[in-house]
C-alpha cells in the first residue's frame, strides 16, 4: 500500500518523506528477516537443484511481473493483503 500511496504523491507532499522512511524501514526489516530466518530454513529443506530451479522460474516470470504499484496485478495483491 505504501508503494501505491507514494506513486500517487508528489515529493513535496507533507507526508511523502514520512511514508518513504516507513517504506525503507519496512523493506530493510523484511530483507533482514528473510536473510536471518527464512533463507536458512529453505536451504535446509531444498536441495541445490531445487533452489536453482526455483530461481530460474522466478527469472522466467520476471517479464510478467508488475512494473508499477498502479498495475492491476500489484493493486490486487495489495487489496488481498489488506483483506487478509
Coordinates of C-alpha atoms in Angstrom, one line a residue:
X1 CA 0.0 0.0 0.0
X2 CA 2.9 2.4 0.8
X3 CA 4.2 1.9 -2.8
X4 CA 0.9 2.8 -4.3
X5 CA 0.4 5.8 -2.0
X6 CA 3.9 7.1 -2.8
X7 CA 3.3 6.5 -6.5
X8 CA 0.2 8.8 -6.3
X9 CA 2.0 11.5 -4.3
X10 CA 4.4 14.3 -5.3
X11 CA 7.7 14.6 -3.5
X12 CA 6.7 17.9 -1.9
X13 CA 3.6 16.4 -0.2
X14 CA 3.9 16.9 3.5
X15 CA 3.6 13.1 4.2
X16 CA 6.0 12.0 1.4
X17 CA 9.2 11.9 3.5
X18 CA 7.5 10.1 6.4
X19 CA 5.9 7.5 4.1
X20 CA 9.3 7.0 2.3
X21 CA 11.0 6.5 5.6
X22 CA 8.4 3.9 6.7
X23 CA 8.8 2.1 3.4
X24 CA 12.6 2.0 3.7
X25 CA 12.4 0.6 7.2
X26 CA 9.8 -2.0 6.2
X27 CA 11.9 -3.2 3.3
X28 CA 15.1 -3.4 5.4
X29 CA 13.2 -5.3 8.1
X30 CA 11.8 -7.7 5.6
X31 CA 15.2 -8.3 4.0
X32 CA 16.8 -9.0 7.4
X33 CA 14.0 -11.4 8.3
X34 CA 14.4 -13.2 5.0
X35 CA 18.2 -13.5 5.3
X36 CA 18.2 -14.5 9.0
X37 CA 15.1 -16.7 9.3
X38 CA 13.6 -17.8 6.0
X39 CA 16.6 -18.4 3.8
X40 CA 18.3 -20.8 6.2
X41 CA 15.1 -22.8 6.6
X42 CA 14.6 -23.0 2.9
X43 CA 18.3 -24.1 2.4
X44 CA 17.7 -26.9 5.0
X45 CA 14.6 -28.2 3.2
X46 CA 15.6 -27.8 -0.5
X47 CA 18.5 -29.2 -2.4
X48 CA 20.8 -27.2 -4.6
X49 CA 19.0 -28.3 -7.8
X50 CA 15.6 -27.4 -6.4
X51 CA 16.8 -23.9 -5.4
X52 CA 18.3 -23.4 -8.9
X53 CA 15.0 -24.5 -10.5
X54 CA 13.1 -22.1 -8.2
X55 CA 15.4 -19.3 -9.1
X56 CA 15.1 -20.0 -12.8
X57 CA 11.3 -20.0 -12.5
X58 CA 11.4 -16.6 -10.8
X59 CA 13.7 -15.3 -13.6
X60 CA 11.3 -16.6 -16.2
X61 CA 8.3 -14.9 -14.5
X62 CA 10.0 -11.5 -14.2
X63 CA 8.8 -10.2 -17.6
X64 CA 5.2 -10.6 -16.5
X65 CA 5.7 -9.1 -13.0
X66 CA 4.1 -5.7 -12.3
X67 CA 6.4 -2.8 -13.0
X68 CA 4.3 -0.2 -11.2
X69 CA 2.4 -0.1 -8.0
X70 CA -0.6 1.0 -10.0
X71 CA -0.5 -2.0 -12.3
X72 CA -3.7 -4.2 -11.9
X73 CA -1.7 -7.2 -10.6
X74 CA 0.0 -5.0 -8.0
X75 CA -3.3 -3.4 -6.9
X76 CA -5.0 -6.8 -6.5
X77 CA -2.1 -8.1 -4.4
X78 CA -2.3 -5.0 -2.2
X79 CA -6.0 -5.3 -1.7
X80 CA -5.7 -9.0 -1.0
X81 CA -3.0 -8.3 1.7
X82 CA -5.2 -5.7 3.4
X83 CA -8.2 -8.0 3.4
X84 CA -6.2 -10.9 4.9

